[in-house]
């Protein structure tokens, strides 16, 4: 059975955009529950300015509460300071974030596109030197909420720059869920032709119920690394219109049906999704949740 790696970003992308912060202790429990459910990789936190994203404060404390040998953990770092904090906390993997347009970089990390490329390059080089695993997001890869459609050639150019800087993986991110299956096939096909499938990952927001269809296109292009968020939580506070991520339960159930091995125990994952509902104080869950709950014989306590 062919393996697909699912990286759950609920503790970071999922919780960064919630109205209320979740404590570091609860975030540690969430990460552990995801690992217990079989997720091989989890983006646990971001080391960003607590003024910019208050919900991500306490990342250092969160990481101190984790057993770092249990899974492939990564943290988002927007700049050198974030990188130094992540490294001091003991993180073994970091992800830099570069948006594909000028305006989105300014809104998100207060840098021009050129400056963002420079800062991401420096952080990636330092991380490689220090022996950390490295990912680079190329955000707004389909469309920017401020500048509109992004050219595939620009995404390829930025991905190439991130690989050249030392990114082991480039994560193609549809920040506002603007992609569609036709475009996804073209973009992922182009990137796979340029870089091969193995160092690429897809991070898809599900604003218009197209994330799963776009993930399928990425899969058909050969990509075997996906971000997803348990319960479908997520969104970037600086990208108007960004909705939740592709729900991990939706992706995993599709992958399992299609004969791929993920290592994820769907029944355990459903318990995590219900738990997230209690953490954020409202029902959460992907589109497949009621269907999965019926098949697993679990009670629908999240109202999904
Ligand atoms: P800035 O104001 O330009 O930063 O913000 P600065 O360098 O001028 O410093 C200002 C203050 O922030 C200073 O403190 C710094 O020390 C502090 P002061 O001297 O005033 O007390 N500071 C920091 N503190 C903690 N950690 C840091 C850090 N850096 C500076 N790393 C900055 C620039 C990048 C910091 C800010 O804009 C920021 O934190 N942005 C984060 C944005 C963010 O988290 N966005 C969401 C994640 S990205 C996303 O969701 C997309 C993704 O999911 C993919 C997709 O879907 O597309 C990944
Ligand atoms: Mg995202």
Coordinates of N, CA and C in Angstrom, one line a residue, residues 30-242:
X30 N -3.9 18.4 22.8 CA -4.4 18.2 21.4 C -3.3 17.6 20.5
X31 N -2.1 18.1 20.6 CA -1.0 17.5 19.8 C -0.9 16.0 20.1
X32 N -0.9 15.7 21.4 CA -0.7 14.3 21.8 C -1.8 13.4 21.3
X33 N -3.0 14.0 21.3 CA -4.2 13.2 20.9 C -4.1 13.0 19.4
X34 N -3.6 13.9 18.6 CA -3.4 13.7 17.2 C -2.4 12.7 16.9
X35 N -1.3 12.7 17.7 CA -0.2 11.7 17.5 C -0.8 10.3 17.8
X36 N -1.6 10.3 18.9 CA -2.2 9.0 19.4 C -3.1 8.5 18.3
X37 N -3.8 9.4 17.6 CA -4.7 8.9 16.5 C -3.9 8.5 15.2
X38 N -2.6 8.6 15.3 CA -1.8 8.1 14.2 C -1.2 9.1 13.2
X39 N -1.5 10.4 13.5 CA -0.9 11.5 12.6 C 0.6 11.4 12.7
X40 N 1.4 11.2 11.6 CA 2.8 11.1 11.7 C 3.5 12.5 11.8
X41 N 2.8 13.6 11.5 CA 3.4 14.9 11.5 C 2.3 15.9 12.0
X42 N 2.8 16.9 12.8 CA 1.9 17.9 13.3 C 2.6 19.2 13.3
X43 N 2.0 20.3 12.8 CA 2.5 21.6 13.0 C 1.9 22.1 14.3
X44 N 2.8 22.3 15.3 CA 2.3 22.4 16.7 C 2.1 23.8 17.1
X45 N 2.7 24.8 16.4 CA 2.7 26.2 16.9 C 3.3 27.1 15.9
X46 N 3.2 28.4 16.2 CA 4.0 29.4 15.4 C 4.7 30.3 16.4
X47 N 5.9 30.6 16.1 CA 6.7 31.5 16.9 C 6.6 32.9 16.2
X48 N 5.5 33.5 16.3 CA 5.2 34.8 15.7 C 5.0 35.8 16.8
X49 N 4.8 37.1 16.4 CA 4.6 38.1 17.4 C 3.3 37.9 18.1
X50 N 3.3 37.9 19.4 CA 2.0 37.7 20.2 C 1.0 38.9 20.0
X51 N 1.6 40.0 19.5 CA 0.7 41.1 19.2 C 0.0 40.8 17.9
X52 N 0.7 40.2 16.9 CA 0.1 39.9 15.6 C -1.0 38.8 15.8
X53 N -0.6 37.8 16.5 CA -1.5 36.6 16.6 C -1.5 36.1 18.1
X54 N -2.4 36.7 18.9 CA -2.4 36.4 20.3 C -2.6 35.0 20.6
X55 N -3.3 34.3 19.8 CA -3.6 32.8 20.1 C -2.4 32.0 20.1
X56 N -1.3 32.4 19.4 CA -0.1 31.6 19.3 C 0.9 31.9 20.4
X57 N 0.5 32.8 21.3 CA 1.5 33.1 22.4 C 1.7 31.8 23.2
X58 N 2.8 31.7 23.9 CA 3.1 30.5 24.7 C 3.6 29.3 23.9
X59 N 4.1 29.6 22.7 CA 4.6 28.4 21.9 C 5.8 27.8 22.6
X60 N 6.6 28.5 23.3 CA 7.8 28.0 24.0 C 7.3 27.0 25.0
X61 N 6.3 27.4 25.8 CA 5.8 26.6 26.9 C 5.2 25.3 26.3
X62 N 4.5 25.5 25.2 CA 3.8 24.3 24.5 C 4.8 23.3 24.1
X63 N 5.9 23.7 23.5 CA 6.9 22.8 23.0 C 7.6 22.1 24.2
X64 N 7.8 22.8 25.3 CA 8.4 22.2 26.4 C 7.5 21.0 27.0
X65 N 6.3 21.1 26.7 CA 5.4 20.0 27.2 C 5.3 18.8 26.3
X66 N 6.0 18.8 25.1 CA 5.9 17.7 24.1 C 7.0 16.8 24.3
X67 N 6.7 15.5 23.9 CA 7.8 14.5 23.7 C 8.2 14.6 22.3
X68 N 9.3 15.2 22.0 CA 9.7 15.5 20.6 C 10.0 14.3 19.8
X69 N 10.2 13.2 20.4 CA 10.5 11.9 19.7 C 9.3 11.2 19.1
X70 N 8.1 11.7 19.5 CA 6.9 11.0 19.2 C 6.4 11.1 17.7
X71 N 6.7 12.2 17.1 CA 6.3 12.4 15.7 C 7.1 13.5 15.0
X72 N 6.8 13.8 13.8 CA 7.6 14.9 13.1 C 6.8 16.2 13.4
X73 N 7.4 16.9 14.3 CA 6.7 18.2 14.7 C 7.4 19.4 14.0
X74 N 6.6 20.3 13.6 CA 7.2 21.5 13.0 C 6.5 22.8 13.6
X75 N 7.1 23.9 13.4 CA 6.5 25.2 13.9 C 6.8 26.2 12.8
X76 N 5.8 27.1 12.7 CA 5.9 28.2 11.7 C 6.8 29.3 12.3
X77 N 7.7 29.8 11.5 CA 8.6 30.9 12.0 C 8.5 32.0 10.9
X78 N 8.2 33.2 11.2 CA 8.1 34.3 10.2 C 9.4 35.1 10.0
X79 N 10.3 34.9 10.9 CA 11.5 35.7 10.8 C 12.6 35.1 11.7
X80 N 13.7 35.8 11.7 CA 14.9 35.3 12.4 C 14.6 35.1 13.9
X81 N 13.9 36.1 14.5 CA 13.6 36.0 15.9 C 12.7 34.8 16.2
X82 N 11.7 34.6 15.3 CA 10.9 33.4 15.5 C 11.7 32.1 15.4
X83 N 12.7 32.1 14.5 CA 13.5 30.9 14.3 C 14.3 30.7 15.6
X84 N 14.9 31.7 16.1 CA 15.8 31.6 17.3 C 14.9 31.1 18.5
X85 N 13.7 31.6 18.6 CA 12.8 31.1 19.7 C 12.5 29.7 19.5
X86 N 12.2 29.3 18.2 CA 11.8 27.9 18.0 C 13.0 26.9 18.3
X87 N 14.1 27.4 17.9 CA 15.3 26.5 18.1 C 15.6 26.4 19.6
X88 N 15.5 27.6 20.3 CA 15.8 27.5 21.8 C 14.8 26.6 22.5
X89 N 13.5 26.6 21.9 CA 12.5 25.7 22.5 C 12.8 24.3 22.3
X90 N 13.6 24.0 21.3 CA 14.0 22.6 21.0 C 13.3 22.0 19.8
X91 N 12.7 22.9 19.0 CA 12.0 22.4 17.8 C 13.1 21.8 16.8
X92 N 12.7 20.7 16.2 CA 13.6 20.1 15.2 C 13.2 20.3 13.8
X93 N 12.0 21.0 13.6 CA 11.6 21.3 12.3 C 10.9 22.7 12.3
X94 N 11.2 23.5 11.2 CA 10.5 24.8 11.1 C 10.0 25.0 9.7
X95 N 9.0 25.9 9.6 CA 8.4 26.2 8.3 C 8.4 27.7 8.2
X96 N 9.0 28.2 7.1 CA 8.9 29.7 6.8 C 7.7 29.9 6.0
X97 N 7.3 31.2 6.0 CA 6.1 31.5 5.2 C 6.3 32.7 4.3
X98 N 6.2 32.4 3.0 CA 6.4 33.4 1.9 C 5.1 33.4 1.1
X99 N 4.5 34.6 1.0 CA 3.3 34.7 0.1 C 3.8 35.0 -1.3
X100 N 2.9 34.7 -2.2 CA 3.3 34.9 -3.7 C 3.1 36.3 -4.2
X101 N 2.6 37.2 -3.3 CA 2.4 38.6 -3.8 C 2.9 39.6 -2.8
X102 N 3.2 40.8 -3.3 CA 3.7 41.9 -2.5 C 2.8 42.2 -1.3
X103 N 1.5 42.4 -1.6 CA 0.6 42.9 -0.6 C 0.4 41.8 0.5
X104 N 0.3 40.6 0.1 CA 0.0 39.5 1.1 C 1.2 39.4 2.1
X105 N 2.4 39.6 1.6 CA 3.6 39.5 2.5 C 3.5 40.7 3.5
X106 N 3.2 41.9 2.9 CA 3.1 43.1 3.8 C 2.1 42.8 4.9
X107 N 0.9 42.4 4.5 CA -0.2 42.2 5.4 C 0.1 41.1 6.5
X108 N 0.8 40.1 6.0 CA 1.0 38.9 6.9 C 2.2 39.1 7.8
X109 N 3.3 39.5 7.2 CA 4.6 39.5 8.0 C 5.3 40.9 7.9
X110 N 4.6 41.9 7.4 CA 5.1 43.2 7.3 C 6.4 43.3 6.6
X111 N 6.5 42.6 5.5 CA 7.7 42.6 4.6 C 7.3 42.7 3.2
X112 N 8.1 43.3 2.4 CA 7.9 43.3 0.9 C 8.2 41.8 0.4
X113 N 7.8 41.5 -0.8 CA 8.0 40.2 -1.3 C 9.6 39.9 -1.3
X114 N 10.3 40.9 -1.8 CA 11.8 40.8 -1.9 C 12.4 40.5 -0.5
X115 N 11.9 41.3 0.4 CA 12.5 41.1 1.8 C 12.1 39.8 2.4
X116 N 10.8 39.4 2.1 CA 10.4 38.1 2.6 C 11.2 36.9 2.0
X117 N 11.5 37.0 0.7 CA 12.4 36.0 0.1 C 13.8 36.0 0.8
X118 N 14.3 37.2 1.1 CA 15.6 37.3 1.8 C 15.6 36.7 3.2
X119 N 14.5 37.1 3.9 CA 14.4 36.6 5.3 C 14.2 35.1 5.4
X120 N 13.3 34.6 4.5 CA 13.1 33.1 4.4 C 14.4 32.4 4.1
X121 N 15.1 33.0 3.1 CA 16.4 32.3 2.7 C 17.3 32.3 3.9
X122 N 17.5 33.4 4.6 CA 18.4 33.4 5.7 C 18.0 32.3 6.8
X123 N 16.7 32.3 7.1 CA 16.2 31.4 8.1 C 16.4 29.9 7.7
X124 N 16.1 29.6 6.4 CA 16.3 28.3 5.9 C 17.8 27.9 5.9
X125 N 18.6 28.8 5.5 CA 20.1 28.4 5.5 C 20.5 28.2 7.0
X126 N 20.1 29.0 7.9 CA 20.5 28.8 9.3 C 19.9 27.5 9.8
X127 N 18.7 27.2 9.5 CA 18.1 26.0 10.0 C 18.8 24.7 9.4
X128 N 19.2 24.8 8.2 CA 19.9 23.7 7.6 C 21.3 23.5 8.3
X129 N 21.9 24.7 8.5 CA 23.2 24.6 9.2 C 23.1 24.0 10.6
X130 N 21.9 24.3 11.2 CA 21.7 23.8 12.6 C 21.1 22.4 12.6
X131 N 20.9 21.8 11.4 CA 20.4 20.5 11.3 C 18.9 20.3 11.6
X132 N 18.1 21.3 11.4 CA 16.7 21.2 11.5 C 16.0 20.9 10.2
X133 N 14.8 20.2 10.3 CA 14.1 19.9 9.1 C 13.4 21.3 8.6
X134 N 13.3 21.4 7.3 CA 12.9 22.7 6.8 C 11.7 22.6 5.8
X135 N 10.7 23.4 6.0 CA 9.6 23.5 5.1 C 9.5 25.0 4.7
X136 N 9.0 25.3 3.5 CA 8.7 26.6 3.1 C 7.3 26.7 2.5
X137 N 6.4 27.5 3.1 CA 5.1 27.7 2.5 C 5.2 28.7 1.4
X138 N 4.6 28.4 0.2 CA 4.3 29.5 -0.7 C 2.8 29.7 -0.7
X139 N 2.5 30.8 0.0 CA 1.0 31.1 0.3 C 0.4 31.8 -0.9
X140 N -0.9 31.9 -0.8 CA -1.7 32.5 -1.9 C -1.2 32.1 -3.3
X141 N -1.0 30.8 -3.4 CA -0.4 30.2 -4.6 C -1.4 30.2 -5.8
X142 N -2.7 30.2 -5.4 CA -3.7 30.3 -6.5 C -4.2 31.7 -6.7
X143 N -4.5 32.4 -5.6 CA -5.0 33.7 -5.7 C -4.8 34.5 -4.4
X144 N -4.5 35.7 -4.5 CA -4.3 36.6 -3.4 C -5.6 37.4 -3.1
X145 N -6.0 37.6 -1.9 CA -7.2 38.3 -1.6 C -7.1 39.8 -2.0
X146 N -5.8 40.3 -2.2 CA -5.6 41.7 -2.5 C -5.3 41.9 -3.9
X147 N -4.5 41.0 -4.5 CA -4.0 41.2 -5.9 C -4.5 40.3 -6.9
X148 N -5.4 39.4 -6.5 CA -6.1 38.5 -7.5 C -5.2 37.3 -7.9
X149 N -5.5 36.8 -9.1 CA -4.9 35.5 -9.5 C -3.4 35.6 -9.6
X150 N -2.8 34.5 -9.1 CA -1.3 34.5 -9.1 C -0.9 33.5 -10.3
X151 N 0.1 33.9 -11.0 CA 0.6 33.1 -12.2 C 1.3 31.9 -11.7
X152 N 1.1 30.8 -12.3 CA 1.8 29.5 -12.0 C 3.3 29.7 -12.1
X153 N 3.7 30.5 -13.0 CA 5.2 30.7 -13.2 C 5.8 31.4 -12.0
X154 N 5.0 32.3 -11.3 CA 5.5 33.0 -10.1 C 5.6 32.0 -9.0
X155 N 4.6 31.1 -8.9 CA 4.7 30.1 -7.8 C 6.0 29.2 -8.0
X156 N 6.2 28.9 -9.3 CA 7.4 28.0 -9.6 C 8.7 28.8 -9.2
X157 N 8.7 30.1 -9.6 CA 9.9 30.9 -9.3 C 10.2 30.9 -7.8
X158 N 9.1 31.2 -7.0 CA 9.3 31.3 -5.6 C 9.7 29.9 -4.9
X159 N 9.0 28.9 -5.4 CA 9.4 27.5 -4.9 C 10.8 27.2 -5.2
X160 N 11.3 27.6 -6.4 CA 12.7 27.3 -6.8 C 13.6 28.1 -5.9
X161 N 13.2 29.3 -5.5 CA 14.1 30.1 -4.6 C 14.1 29.5 -3.2
X162 N 13.0 28.9 -2.8 CA 13.0 28.3 -1.5 C 13.8 27.0 -1.5
X163 N 13.7 26.2 -2.5 CA 14.5 25.0 -2.6 C 16.0 25.4 -2.6
X164 N 16.3 26.4 -3.4 CA 17.7 26.8 -3.5 C 18.3 27.3 -2.1
X165 N 17.4 27.8 -1.3 CA 17.8 28.3 0.0 C 17.9 27.2 1.0
X166 N 17.4 26.0 0.7 CA 17.6 24.9 1.6 C 16.3 24.3 2.1
X167 N 15.1 24.7 1.5 CA 13.9 24.0 2.0 C 13.9 22.6 1.5
X168 N 13.6 21.7 2.4 CA 13.5 20.3 2.0 C 12.1 20.0 1.4
X169 N 11.2 20.8 1.8 CA 9.8 20.7 1.3 C 9.2 22.0 1.0
X170 N 8.6 22.2 -0.1 CA 7.8 23.4 -0.4 C 6.3 23.1 -0.3
X171 N 5.6 23.9 0.5 CA 4.2 23.6 0.7 C 3.4 24.6 -0.1
X172 N 2.7 24.1 -1.1 CA 1.9 25.0 -2.0 C 0.6 25.2 -1.3
X173 N 0.3 26.5 -0.9 CA -0.8 26.8 -0.1 C -1.9 27.6 -0.8
X174 N -3.1 27.1 -0.7 CA -4.3 27.8 -1.3 C -4.9 28.5 -0.1
X175 N -4.4 29.7 0.3 CA -4.8 30.4 1.5 C -6.3 30.7 1.6
X176 N -6.9 31.1 0.5 CA -8.3 31.5 0.6 C -9.2 30.5 -0.1
X177 N -8.7 29.3 -0.5 CA -9.5 28.3 -1.1 C -10.0 28.8 -2.5
X178 N -9.1 29.4 -3.2 CA -9.5 29.9 -4.6 C -9.3 28.9 -5.7
X179 N -8.6 27.9 -5.4 CA -8.2 26.9 -6.4 C -9.4 26.1 -6.9
X180 N -9.3 25.5 -8.1 CA -10.3 24.6 -8.6 C -9.5 23.4 -9.2
X181 N -10.2 22.3 -9.4 CA -9.5 21.1 -9.8 C -8.7 21.3 -11.2
X182 N -9.2 22.1 -12.1 CA -8.5 22.3 -13.4 C -7.2 23.0 -13.1
X183 N -7.3 24.1 -12.4 CA -6.1 24.9 -12.1 C -5.2 24.1 -11.2
X184 N -5.7 23.3 -10.3 CA -4.8 22.5 -9.4 C -4.0 21.5 -10.2
X185 N -4.7 20.9 -11.2 CA -4.0 20.0 -12.0 C -2.8 20.7 -12.8
X186 N -3.1 21.9 -13.3 CA -2.1 22.6 -14.0 C -0.9 23.0 -13.1
X187 N -1.3 23.6 -11.9 CA -0.2 24.1 -11.0 C 0.6 23.0 -10.5
X188 N -0.1 22.0 -9.9 CA 0.7 20.9 -9.3 C 1.5 20.1 -10.4
X189 N 0.8 19.9 -11.5 CA 1.5 19.3 -12.6 C 2.8 20.0 -13.0
X190 N 2.7 21.3 -13.1 CA 3.9 22.1 -13.5 C 5.0 22.0 -12.4
X191 N 4.6 22.1 -11.2 CA 5.6 22.0 -10.1 C 6.2 20.6 -10.0
X192 N 5.4 19.6 -10.2 CA 6.0 18.2 -10.2 C 7.0 18.1 -11.3
X193 N 6.6 18.6 -12.5 CA 7.5 18.5 -13.6 C 8.9 19.2 -13.3
X194 N 8.8 20.3 -12.6 CA 10.0 21.1 -12.3 C 10.8 20.5 -11.1
X195 N 10.2 20.0 -10.1 CA 10.9 19.6 -8.9 C 10.7 18.2 -8.5
X196 N 9.9 17.4 -9.2 CA 9.6 16.1 -8.8 C 8.5 16.1 -7.7
X197 N 7.8 15.0 -7.4 CA 6.7 15.1 -6.4 C 7.1 15.0 -5.0
X198 N 8.3 14.4 -4.7 CA 8.5 14.1 -3.3 C 8.8 15.3 -2.4
X199 N 9.4 16.4 -2.9 CA 9.6 17.5 -2.0 C 8.5 18.5 -2.0
X200 N 7.3 18.2 -2.5 CA 6.2 19.1 -2.6 C 5.1 18.6 -1.6
X201 N 4.4 19.6 -1.1 CA 3.2 19.3 -0.2 C 2.1 20.3 -0.6
X202 N 0.9 19.9 -0.3 CA -0.3 20.7 -0.6 C -1.0 21.1 0.7
X203 N -1.3 22.4 0.8 CA -2.0 22.9 2.0 C -3.2 23.7 1.5
X204 N -4.4 23.1 1.6 CA -5.6 23.6 0.9 C -6.7 24.0 1.9
X205 N -7.1 25.2 1.7 CA -8.3 25.7 2.5 C -9.5 25.4 1.8
X206 N -10.6 25.1 2.6 CA -11.8 24.5 2.0 C -13.0 25.5 1.9
X207 N -12.7 26.7 1.5 CA -13.6 27.8 1.5 C -14.9 27.5 0.6
X208 N -14.6 26.8 -0.5 CA -15.7 26.5 -1.4 C -15.9 25.0 -1.7
X209 N -15.6 24.2 -0.7 CA -15.9 22.8 -0.8 C -15.1 22.2 -2.0
X210 N -13.9 22.8 -2.3 CA -13.1 22.3 -3.4 C -11.8 21.7 -3.0
X211 N -11.5 21.8 -1.7 CA -10.2 21.4 -1.2 C -9.9 19.9 -1.5
X212 N -10.9 19.1 -1.3 CA -10.7 17.6 -1.5 C -10.5 17.3 -2.9
X213 N -11.3 18.0 -3.8 CA -11.1 17.8 -5.3 C -9.7 18.3 -5.7
X214 N -9.2 19.4 -5.1 CA -7.9 19.9 -5.4 C -6.8 18.9 -4.9
X215 N -7.1 18.4 -3.7 CA -6.1 17.4 -3.1 C -6.0 16.2 -4.0
X216 N -7.2 15.8 -4.6 CA -7.1 14.6 -5.4 C -6.3 14.9 -6.7
X217 N -6.4 16.1 -7.2 CA -5.5 16.4 -8.4 C -4.0 16.4 -8.0
X218 N -3.7 16.9 -6.8 CA -2.3 16.9 -6.4 C -1.9 15.4 -6.2
X219 N -2.7 14.6 -5.7 CA -2.4 13.2 -5.5 C -2.2 12.5 -6.9
X220 N -3.0 12.9 -7.9 CA -2.9 12.3 -9.2 C -1.6 12.8 -9.9
X221 N -1.1 14.0 -9.5 CA 0.1 14.5 -10.0 C 1.3 13.8 -9.3
X222 N 1.1 13.1 -8.3 CA 2.2 12.3 -7.6 C 2.5 12.8 -6.2
X223 N 1.9 13.9 -5.8 CA 2.2 14.5 -4.5 C 1.7 13.5 -3.4
X224 N 2.5 13.3 -2.4 CA 2.2 12.4 -1.3 C 2.3 13.0 0.1
X225 N 2.4 14.3 0.1 CA 2.4 15.1 1.4 C 1.4 16.1 1.5
X226 N 0.5 16.0 2.5 CA -0.6 17.0 2.6 C -0.7 17.5 4.0
X227 N -1.0 18.8 4.0 CA -1.5 19.4 5.3 C -3.0 19.3 5.4
X228 N -3.5 19.1 6.6 CA -4.9 19.1 6.8 C -5.1 19.5 8.3
X229 N -6.4 19.8 8.6 CA -6.6 20.2 10.0 C -7.8 19.5 10.6
X230 N -7.6 18.8 11.7 CA -8.6 18.0 12.3 C -9.8 18.9 12.6
X231 N -11.0 18.5 12.2 CA -12.2 19.3 12.4 C -12.4 20.4 11.4
X232 N -11.4 20.6 10.5 CA -11.5 21.6 9.4 C -11.3 23.0 9.9
X233 N -10.7 23.1 11.1 CA -10.4 24.5 11.6 C -9.4 25.2 10.8
X234 N -9.3 26.5 10.9 CA -8.2 27.2 10.3 C -8.6 28.4 9.5
X235 N -7.5 29.1 9.1 CA -7.7 30.4 8.4 C -6.6 31.4 8.8
X236 N -6.2 32.2 7.9 CA -5.2 33.2 8.2 C -5.8 34.5 8.6
X237 N -5.5 35.0 9.8 CA -6.2 36.2 10.2 C -5.9 37.4 9.3
X238 N -4.9 37.3 8.4 CA -4.5 38.5 7.6 C -5.0 38.3 6.1
X239 N -5.7 37.2 5.9 CA -6.2 37.0 4.5 C -7.7 37.0 4.5
X240 N -8.4 38.1 4.2 CA -9.8 38.2 4.2 C -10.4 37.0 3.4
X241 N -11.5 36.4 3.9 CA -12.1 35.3 3.2 C -11.6 34.0 3.4
X242 N -10.4 33.9 4.1 CA -9.8 32.5 4.3 C -10.7 31.8 5.3

